[in-house]
């Protein structure tokens, strides 16, 4: 018999790896997609839903140096010693309004000292007579009480109380004059008092012989400050200066004065309101202004002023260009300015919004203005697009303004 053969162990067959089903793969893709979407949504800042309408400017801008020309008339005198100002600086005056008193060279401060001495004597003698009174003078007490009341009111305003100082001083002056008038009448029979009043009147007449009173000849704004340009630079000749002459005046050289004005002292100037002119040395000499066209002019000084300016004419010479501009606006902002820098634009200010604010409805561009719970579609004209912003103007004027809230899409 054949001995039994040893049994060889049979190696186990390797297991085949399990494959994922299509459903499992699809589920993993969905999960990964959800995770990516969640991370992107959570980490990306939410876009702003609203924006605002702001102001903007379109068109080219031209910078330069400006020489301002006001419609002003200087008044001067020679041989004067002092000036007493009556009108207020920068006040609007009318024909006949007293401006100032001018004292000629024959006048001396000794004359005013003498006048004050007479008035002090009158005051002292009045007090002496009042102290000698035995009977009570009810009218005098009433006038004295009125003066003291007005004086206390003035003192209170000086101390910080609310009130109009000019009005209060006028009331005090009226009360003092009423008291003096009564005292003069009360002691009209007193010879010494009469003599003192005569001395005062004679001295006042003596002073008036050296005094000339100036009154406004026309309506306008009065100013006691002068820079000397008023004589040679006027609204009648501003358009006759060349670029070189304008540049010279901008550098501080005053225009030539006539022989009659030399040696005189300017007392005040009278300025007509509502229009003035600008001589502008534009740095871009290649620009061709349009005569008669209206531009936006911004004057840069202590207080920037923006006005509408119309081109009257322009001249090129020596590589420079002067543009002559007419302005219809109040003169107060430039009452004390002769030279400054300026910027001239051939487009007026407009409005601008973020690009996402533009919404189309029925093929018409517009913005949606948000006012509380209300949203209103406003059709607009698109003027320009720059750096993510759109310059617009409303088709219906007046419905859009700077600061309004608009919806972003």
Short mmCIF file of C-alpha atoms in Angstrom, two decimals:
data_model
loop_
_atom_site.label_atom_id
_atom_site.label_comp_id
_atom_site.label_asym_id
_atom_site.label_seq_id
_atom_site.Cartn_x
_atom_site.Cartn_y
_atom_site.Cartn_z
CA UNK A 1 0.00 0.00 0.00
CA UNK A 2 1.15 3.44 -0.80
CA UNK A 3 1.64 5.42 2.26
CA UNK A 4 -0.60 8.45 2.48
CA UNK A 5 0.90 11.61 1.08
CA UNK A 6 0.98 14.71 3.22
CA UNK A 7 -1.80 17.13 2.44
CA UNK A 8 -0.53 20.53 1.13
CA UNK A 9 -2.34 23.43 2.70
CA UNK A 10 -4.33 25.47 0.21
CA UNK A 11 -3.52 29.21 0.30
CA UNK A 12 -6.62 31.40 0.73
CA UNK A 13 -7.61 33.44 -2.30
CA UNK A 14 -7.08 37.23 -1.77
CA UNK A 15 -10.31 39.13 -1.35
CA UNK A 16 -11.13 41.61 -4.05
CA UNK A 17 -11.46 45.23 -2.73
CA UNK A 18 -14.99 46.48 -2.43
CA UNK A 19 -15.94 49.18 -4.89
CA UNK A 20 -18.15 52.15 -3.93
CA UNK A 21 -21.44 52.29 -5.57
CA UNK A 22 -22.50 55.18 -7.74
CA UNK A 23 -24.87 56.31 -5.05
CA UNK A 24 -22.06 56.47 -2.49
CA UNK A 25 -19.86 58.52 -4.84
CA UNK A 26 -22.70 60.92 -5.55
CA UNK A 27 -23.35 61.33 -1.82
CA UNK A 28 -19.68 62.19 -1.15
CA UNK A 29 -19.70 64.76 -3.96
CA UNK A 30 -22.83 66.35 -2.54
CA UNK A 31 -21.32 66.50 0.97
CA UNK A 32 -18.07 68.06 -0.29
CA UNK A 33 -20.00 70.55 -2.37
CA UNK A 34 -22.08 71.53 0.64
CA UNK A 35 -18.94 72.00 2.79
CA UNK A 36 -17.33 74.20 0.13
CA UNK A 37 -20.52 76.24 -0.28
CA UNK A 38 -20.84 76.68 3.49
CA UNK A 39 -17.25 77.81 3.89
CA UNK A 40 -17.52 80.26 1.01
CA UNK A 41 -20.80 81.62 2.31
CA UNK A 42 -19.59 81.91 5.88
CA UNK A 43 -16.22 83.48 5.12
CA UNK A 44 -17.19 85.82 2.27
CA UNK A 45 -18.59 89.16 3.52
CA UNK A 46 -22.13 89.84 2.44
CA UNK A 47 -22.47 92.49 -0.24
CA UNK A 48 -23.91 95.78 0.92
CA UNK A 49 -27.59 96.00 0.00
CA UNK A 50 -27.69 99.82 -0.07
CA UNK A 51 -25.56 102.73 -1.21
CA UNK A 52 -25.78 106.51 -1.30
CA UNK A 53 -25.96 109.18 -3.94
CA UNK A 54 -22.93 111.49 -3.76
CA UNK A 55 -21.77 114.57 -5.63
CA UNK A 56 -19.29 114.42 -8.48
CA UNK A 57 -17.81 116.58 -11.18
CA UNK A 58 -17.41 115.75 -14.84
CA UNK A 59 -15.33 117.38 -17.49
CA UNK A 60 -11.89 118.91 -17.67
CA UNK A 61 -10.63 121.24 -14.95
CA UNK A 62 -8.26 124.14 -15.54
CA UNK A 63 -6.26 125.62 -12.67
CA UNK A 64 -4.65 129.02 -12.48
CA UNK A 65 -3.99 132.24 -10.56
CA UNK A 66 -6.86 134.71 -10.23
CA UNK A 67 -6.94 138.50 -9.97
CA UNK A 68 -10.33 139.77 -8.74
CA UNK A 69 -11.92 142.99 -10.01
CA UNK A 70 -14.79 144.55 -8.07
CA UNK A 71 -17.00 147.46 -9.14
CA UNK A 72 -15.64 149.78 -6.46
CA UNK A 73 -14.92 153.48 -6.17
CA UNK A 74 -12.26 154.78 -3.75
CA UNK A 75 -12.69 158.11 -1.99
CA UNK A 76 -9.58 159.97 -0.82
CA UNK A 77 -8.41 163.26 0.65
CA UNK A 78 -5.15 165.06 1.28
CA UNK A 79 -3.86 166.96 4.27
CA UNK A 80 -5.90 165.05 6.85
CA UNK A 81 -4.91 164.26 10.43
CA UNK A 82 -7.55 161.76 11.54
CA UNK A 83 -10.79 160.03 10.53
CA UNK A 84 -13.87 159.36 12.64
CA UNK A 85 -15.73 156.35 11.24
CA UNK A 86 -19.52 156.51 11.46
CA UNK A 87 -20.72 153.64 9.26
CA UNK A 88 -19.81 150.04 10.12
CA UNK A 89 -17.21 148.15 8.11
CA UNK A 90 -18.83 146.00 5.38
CA UNK A 91 -22.28 147.53 5.95
CA UNK A 92 -24.78 148.10 3.15
CA UNK A 93 -25.47 151.85 2.91
CA UNK A 94 -27.81 154.01 0.88
CA UNK A 95 -27.47 157.39 -0.76
CA UNK A 96 -27.07 160.05 1.92
CA UNK A 97 -25.87 157.69 4.68
CA UNK A 98 -23.09 159.31 6.74
CA UNK A 99 -19.84 157.39 6.21
CA UNK A 100 -17.22 159.25 8.25
CA UNK A 101 -15.86 162.59 9.46
CA UNK A 102 -12.43 163.67 8.24
CA UNK A 103 -10.33 166.20 10.18
CA UNK A 104 -8.01 168.38 8.07
CA UNK A 105 -4.39 169.28 8.83
CA UNK A 106 -5.47 172.46 10.69
CA UNK A 107 -7.17 170.35 13.30
CA UNK A 108 -5.36 169.49 16.53
CA UNK A 109 -6.22 167.04 19.27
CA UNK A 110 -6.02 170.01 21.63
CA UNK A 111 -9.34 171.17 20.19
CA UNK A 112 -11.02 167.94 21.26
CA UNK A 113 -9.38 168.21 24.68
CA UNK A 114 -10.77 171.72 25.09
CA UNK A 115 -14.25 170.56 24.07
CA UNK A 116 -14.12 167.73 26.59
CA UNK A 117 -13.01 170.19 29.28
CA UNK A 118 -16.08 172.34 28.66
CA UNK A 119 -18.31 169.29 28.87
CA UNK A 120 -16.71 168.20 32.14
CA UNK A 121 -17.39 171.65 33.59
CA UNK A 122 -21.03 171.42 32.47
CA UNK A 123 -21.36 168.01 34.12
CA UNK A 124 -19.83 169.17 37.42
CA UNK A 125 -22.01 172.27 37.59
CA UNK A 126 -25.14 170.25 36.79
CA UNK A 127 -24.35 167.90 39.68
CA UNK A 128 -23.83 170.88 41.97
CA UNK A 129 -27.19 172.34 41.02
CA UNK A 130 -28.95 169.00 41.45
CA UNK A 131 -27.44 168.49 44.92
CA UNK A 132 -28.69 171.91 45.93
CA UNK A 133 -32.27 171.02 45.03
CA UNK A 134 -34.69 170.91 47.95
CA UNK A 135 -37.92 169.83 46.28
CA UNK A 136 -38.22 166.44 44.58
CA UNK A 137 -38.23 166.59 40.79
CA UNK A 138 -40.31 163.60 39.66
CA UNK A 139 -39.46 164.04 35.99
CA UNK A 140 -35.75 164.24 36.72
CA UNK A 141 -35.91 161.09 38.82
CA UNK A 142 -37.70 159.26 36.01
CA UNK A 143 -35.09 160.33 33.43
CA UNK A 144 -32.25 159.39 35.78
CA UNK A 145 -33.84 155.99 36.43
CA UNK A 146 -34.11 155.38 32.66
CA UNK A 147 -30.42 156.15 32.16
CA UNK A 148 -29.38 153.83 35.01
CA UNK A 149 -31.60 151.02 33.71
CA UNK A 150 -30.11 151.25 30.22
CA UNK A 151 -26.59 151.40 31.65
CA UNK A 152 -27.17 148.22 33.67
CA UNK A 153 -28.50 146.45 30.57
CA UNK A 154 -25.36 147.39 28.62
CA UNK A 155 -23.17 146.19 31.49
CA UNK A 156 -25.06 142.87 31.59
CA UNK A 157 -24.44 142.28 27.88
CA UNK A 158 -20.76 143.09 28.35
CA UNK A 159 -20.74 140.50 31.14
CA UNK A 160 -22.08 137.81 28.84
CA UNK A 161 -25.86 138.21 28.89
CA UNK A 162 -27.76 137.75 25.65
CA UNK A 163 -28.81 140.85 23.76
CA UNK A 164 -28.01 143.24 20.92
CA UNK A 165 -25.24 145.60 22.02
CA UNK A 166 -25.82 148.08 19.18
CA UNK A 167 -29.50 148.45 20.02
CA UNK A 168 -28.79 148.72 23.73
CA UNK A 169 -26.16 151.43 23.21
CA UNK A 170 -28.63 153.39 21.08
CA UNK A 171 -31.23 153.19 23.84
CA UNK A 172 -28.67 154.36 26.40
CA UNK A 173 -27.61 157.27 24.20
CA UNK A 174 -31.25 158.30 23.70
CA UNK A 175 -31.86 158.23 27.46
CA UNK A 176 -28.76 160.37 28.14
CA UNK A 177 -29.77 162.91 25.51
CA UNK A 178 -33.28 163.16 26.97
CA UNK A 179 -31.80 163.81 30.43
CA UNK A 180 -29.38 166.45 29.10
CA UNK A 181 -32.14 168.17 27.16
CA UNK A 182 -34.25 168.40 30.30
CA UNK A 183 -31.34 169.73 32.37
CA UNK A 184 -30.61 172.39 29.78
CA UNK A 185 -34.23 173.47 29.87
CA UNK A 186 -34.44 173.23 33.68
CA UNK A 187 -31.50 175.57 34.24
CA UNK A 188 -31.94 177.79 31.21
CA UNK A 189 -32.09 180.89 33.45
CA UNK A 190 -28.76 180.12 35.16
CA UNK A 191 -26.17 182.49 33.64
CA UNK A 192 -23.13 180.35 34.40
CA UNK A 193 -24.77 177.29 32.87
CA UNK A 194 -25.75 179.32 29.82
CA UNK A 195 -22.16 180.55 29.42
CA UNK A 196 -20.79 177.01 29.63
CA UNK A 197 -23.21 175.85 26.95
CA UNK A 198 -22.13 178.77 24.75
CA UNK A 199 -18.47 177.85 25.20
CA UNK A 200 -19.26 174.25 24.23
CA UNK A 201 -21.15 175.35 21.11
CA UNK A 202 -18.36 177.72 20.03
CA UNK A 203 -15.77 174.99 20.40
CA UNK A 204 -17.91 172.56 18.37
CA UNK A 205 -18.20 175.12 15.58
CA UNK A 206 -14.45 175.66 15.69
CA UNK A 207 -13.87 171.92 15.28
CA UNK A 208 -16.43 171.68 12.48
CA UNK A 209 -14.46 174.25 10.47
CA UNK A 210 -11.69 171.64 10.16
CA UNK A 211 -14.11 168.76 9.67
CA UNK A 212 -15.56 167.41 6.45
CA UNK A 213 -18.37 164.92 6.60
CA UNK A 214 -18.56 162.24 3.90
CA UNK A 215 -21.89 160.71 2.94
CA UNK A 216 -22.67 157.90 0.50
CA UNK A 217 -23.34 159.15 -3.02
CA UNK A 218 -24.76 155.82 -4.19
CA UNK A 219 -26.10 152.59 -2.76
CA UNK A 220 -23.48 149.94 -2.03
CA UNK A 221 -21.21 148.28 0.52
CA UNK A 222 -18.74 150.48 2.41
CA UNK A 223 -15.26 149.36 3.42
CA UNK A 224 -12.45 151.28 5.10
CA UNK A 225 -9.76 148.87 3.87
CA UNK A 226 -7.90 149.53 0.62
CA UNK A 227 -5.06 147.77 -1.21
CA UNK A 228 -4.37 150.47 -3.81
CA UNK A 229 -5.51 148.42 -6.82
CA UNK A 230 -8.88 150.22 -6.90
CA UNK A 231 -7.49 153.22 -8.80
CA UNK A 232 -5.92 151.48 -11.78
CA UNK A 233 -7.86 148.20 -11.98
CA UNK A 234 -11.56 148.81 -12.60
CA UNK A 235 -14.57 147.22 -14.26
CA UNK A 236 -14.08 149.72 -17.11
CA UNK A 237 -10.53 148.70 -18.04
CA UNK A 238 -10.07 145.13 -16.72
CA UNK A 239 -10.32 143.71 -20.26
CA UNK A 240 -7.45 145.87 -21.54
CA UNK A 241 -4.61 144.25 -19.58
CA UNK A 242 -2.23 141.81 -21.29
CA UNK A 243 -1.17 138.49 -19.74
CA UNK A 244 2.19 140.05 -18.78
CA UNK A 245 0.47 142.96 -17.00
CA UNK A 246 -1.89 140.61 -15.18
CA UNK A 247 1.04 138.46 -14.10
CA UNK A 248 2.81 141.56 -12.80
CA UNK A 249 -0.23 142.53 -10.70
CA UNK A 250 -0.49 138.97 -9.37
CA UNK A 251 3.13 139.35 -8.24
CA UNK A 252 2.17 142.39 -6.17
CA UNK A 253 2.84 145.26 -8.56
CA UNK A 254 -0.07 147.69 -8.39
CA UNK A 255 -1.40 149.25 -11.59
CA UNK A 256 -0.28 152.77 -12.45
CA UNK A 257 -2.18 155.56 -10.65
CA UNK A 258 -2.94 158.97 -12.09
CA UNK A 259 -0.96 162.00 -10.89
CA UNK A 260 -4.08 163.39 -9.21
CA UNK A 261 -4.36 160.41 -6.84
CA UNK A 262 -0.71 160.35 -5.77
CA UNK A 263 -0.10 161.88 -2.37
CA UNK A 264 -3.68 161.37 -1.20
CA UNK A 265 -4.98 159.08 1.51
CA UNK A 266 -7.79 156.65 0.78
CA UNK A 267 -10.63 157.23 3.24
CA UNK A 268 -13.02 154.48 2.16
CA UNK A 269 -14.25 152.58 -0.88
CA UNK A 270 -17.80 151.97 -2.08
CA UNK A 271 -18.48 148.58 -3.69
CA UNK A 272 -21.45 147.73 -5.90
CA UNK A 273 -22.93 144.31 -5.18
CA UNK A 274 -24.10 141.34 -7.28
CA UNK A 275 -21.42 141.29 -10.01
CA UNK A 276 -17.63 141.26 -10.34
CA UNK A 277 -14.88 140.03 -12.67
CA UNK A 278 -11.92 137.66 -12.62
CA UNK A 279 -8.68 137.77 -14.61
CA UNK A 280 -7.45 134.18 -14.57
CA UNK A 281 -4.00 133.12 -15.72
CA UNK A 282 -4.81 129.56 -16.81
CA UNK A 283 -1.82 127.22 -16.59
CA UNK A 284 -2.97 125.11 -19.55
CA UNK A 285 -2.29 127.61 -22.34
CA UNK A 286 -3.39 125.07 -25.00
CA UNK A 287 -7.00 125.20 -23.83
CA UNK A 288 -9.42 127.06 -26.08
CA UNK A 289 -12.17 128.70 -23.98
CA UNK A 290 -15.54 129.36 -25.57
CA UNK A 291 -16.46 133.04 -25.35
CA UNK A 292 -19.92 133.47 -23.90
CA UNK A 293 -19.90 129.97 -22.40
CA UNK A 294 -20.61 129.48 -18.70
CA UNK A 295 -18.20 127.53 -16.52
CA UNK A 296 -17.95 126.58 -12.86
CA UNK A 297 -15.30 128.59 -11.02
CA UNK A 298 -13.94 127.59 -7.62
CA UNK A 299 -11.85 130.23 -5.85
CA UNK A 300 -9.52 128.81 -3.24
CA UNK A 301 -8.91 131.20 -0.34
CA UNK A 302 -9.67 131.32 3.39
CA UNK A 303 -13.24 130.38 2.55
CA UNK A 304 -13.61 128.56 -0.76
CA UNK A 305 -16.18 130.11 -3.07
CA UNK A 306 -17.82 128.36 -6.04
CA UNK A 307 -19.71 130.47 -8.57
CA UNK A 308 -20.86 130.45 -12.18
CA UNK A 309 -18.53 132.43 -14.45
CA UNK A 310 -19.05 133.51 -18.06
CA UNK A 311 -16.09 133.87 -20.42
CA UNK A 312 -15.92 137.43 -21.74
CA UNK A 313 -12.68 137.06 -23.71
CA UNK A 314 -9.18 135.59 -23.54
CA UNK A 315 -5.71 136.52 -24.78
CA UNK A 316 -2.56 134.48 -25.40
CA UNK A 317 0.82 136.14 -25.27
CA UNK A 318 4.34 135.12 -24.26
CA UNK A 319 3.36 131.51 -23.60
CA UNK A 320 0.63 132.52 -21.13
CA UNK A 321 -3.11 132.94 -21.39
CA UNK A 322 -5.44 135.25 -19.47
CA UNK A 323 -9.15 134.39 -19.40
CA UNK A 324 -11.52 137.24 -18.52
CA UNK A 325 -14.56 136.04 -16.58
CA UNK A 326 -17.77 137.81 -15.54
CA UNK A 327 -19.52 136.66 -12.35
CA UNK A 328 -23.03 137.46 -11.19
CA UNK A 329 -22.94 136.73 -7.46
CA UNK A 330 -22.74 138.45 -4.09
CA UNK A 331 -19.49 140.33 -3.58
CA UNK A 332 -19.21 139.70 0.20
CA UNK A 333 -17.15 136.46 -0.05
CA UNK A 334 -14.43 138.27 -2.05
CA UNK A 335 -14.74 141.72 -0.43
CA UNK A 336 -11.18 141.58 0.96
CA UNK A 337 -9.54 139.24 -1.57
CA UNK A 338 -7.49 140.52 -4.51
CA UNK A 339 -5.53 137.44 -5.58
CA UNK A 340 -6.04 133.71 -5.08
CA UNK A 341 -5.79 130.40 -6.90
CA UNK A 342 -8.78 129.03 -8.77
CA UNK A 343 -10.10 126.09 -10.74
CA UNK A 344 -12.32 126.43 -13.79
CA UNK A 345 -14.45 123.52 -15.01
CA UNK A 346 -16.32 123.13 -18.26
CA UNK A 347 -18.95 120.98 -16.56
CA UNK A 348 -21.13 121.67 -13.59
CA UNK A 349 -21.39 119.38 -10.59
CA UNK A 350 -23.43 116.22 -11.01
CA UNK A 351 -24.45 113.14 -9.02
CA UNK A 352 -22.84 109.71 -8.89
CA UNK A 353 -23.79 106.26 -7.52
CA UNK A 354 -22.07 102.87 -7.21
CA UNK A 355 -22.24 100.84 -10.43
CA UNK A 356 -24.44 98.22 -8.71
CA UNK A 357 -27.10 100.86 -8.12
CA UNK A 358 -28.02 101.01 -11.81
CA UNK A 359 -31.19 99.00 -12.46
CA UNK A 360 -32.98 98.53 -15.79
CA UNK A 361 -36.74 98.57 -15.98
CA UNK A 362 -38.43 98.29 -19.36
CA UNK A 363 -35.01 98.86 -20.97
CA UNK A 364 -34.68 102.15 -19.11
CA UNK A 365 -31.74 102.77 -16.76
CA UNK A 366 -32.48 104.12 -13.33
CA UNK A 367 -31.89 103.84 -9.60
CA UNK A 368 -34.17 102.60 -6.85
CA UNK A 369 -34.41 105.20 -4.10
CA UNK A 370 -35.13 103.80 -0.64
CA UNK A 371 -37.16 105.97 1.73
CA UNK A 372 -38.05 103.98 4.83
CA UNK A 373 -40.28 101.13 3.67
CA UNK A 374 -40.85 102.67 0.25
CA UNK A 375 -38.71 102.00 -2.83
CA UNK A 376 -39.12 104.13 -5.94
CA UNK A 377 -37.59 103.60 -9.36
CA UNK A 378 -36.18 106.88 -10.75
CA UNK A 379 -35.12 106.93 -14.45
CA UNK A 380 -31.73 108.55 -15.05
CA UNK A 381 -29.36 109.53 -17.82
CA UNK A 382 -25.97 107.84 -17.55
CA UNK A 383 -23.30 110.50 -18.17
CA UNK A 384 -20.13 108.49 -17.54
CA UNK A 385 -18.68 105.41 -15.81
CA UNK A 386 -15.44 105.72 -13.86
CA UNK A 387 -13.72 103.45 -11.31
CA UNK A 388 -16.82 101.55 -10.25
CA UNK A 389 -19.03 104.62 -10.12
CA UNK A 390 -21.65 105.89 -12.52
CA UNK A 391 -22.27 109.62 -13.08
CA UNK A 392 -25.97 110.28 -13.54
CA UNK A 393 -28.58 112.99 -13.90
CA UNK A 394 -32.26 112.48 -13.23
CA UNK A 395 -34.54 112.71 -16.27
CA UNK A 396 -37.01 114.59 -14.07
CA UNK A 397 -35.10 117.41 -12.42
CA UNK A 398 -35.20 117.78 -8.64
CA UNK A 399 -36.10 114.21 -7.69
CA UNK A 400 -32.55 113.09 -6.85
CA UNK A 401 -30.18 114.71 -4.36
CA UNK A 402 -26.91 114.06 -2.64
CA UNK A 403 -27.25 111.82 0.44
CA UNK A 404 -30.27 109.81 -0.69
CA UNK A 405 -30.16 106.01 -0.17
CA UNK A 406 -30.33 103.72 -3.20
CA UNK A 407 -30.65 99.96 -3.48
CA UNK A 408 -27.71 97.94 -4.81
CA UNK A 409 -28.27 94.92 -7.07
#
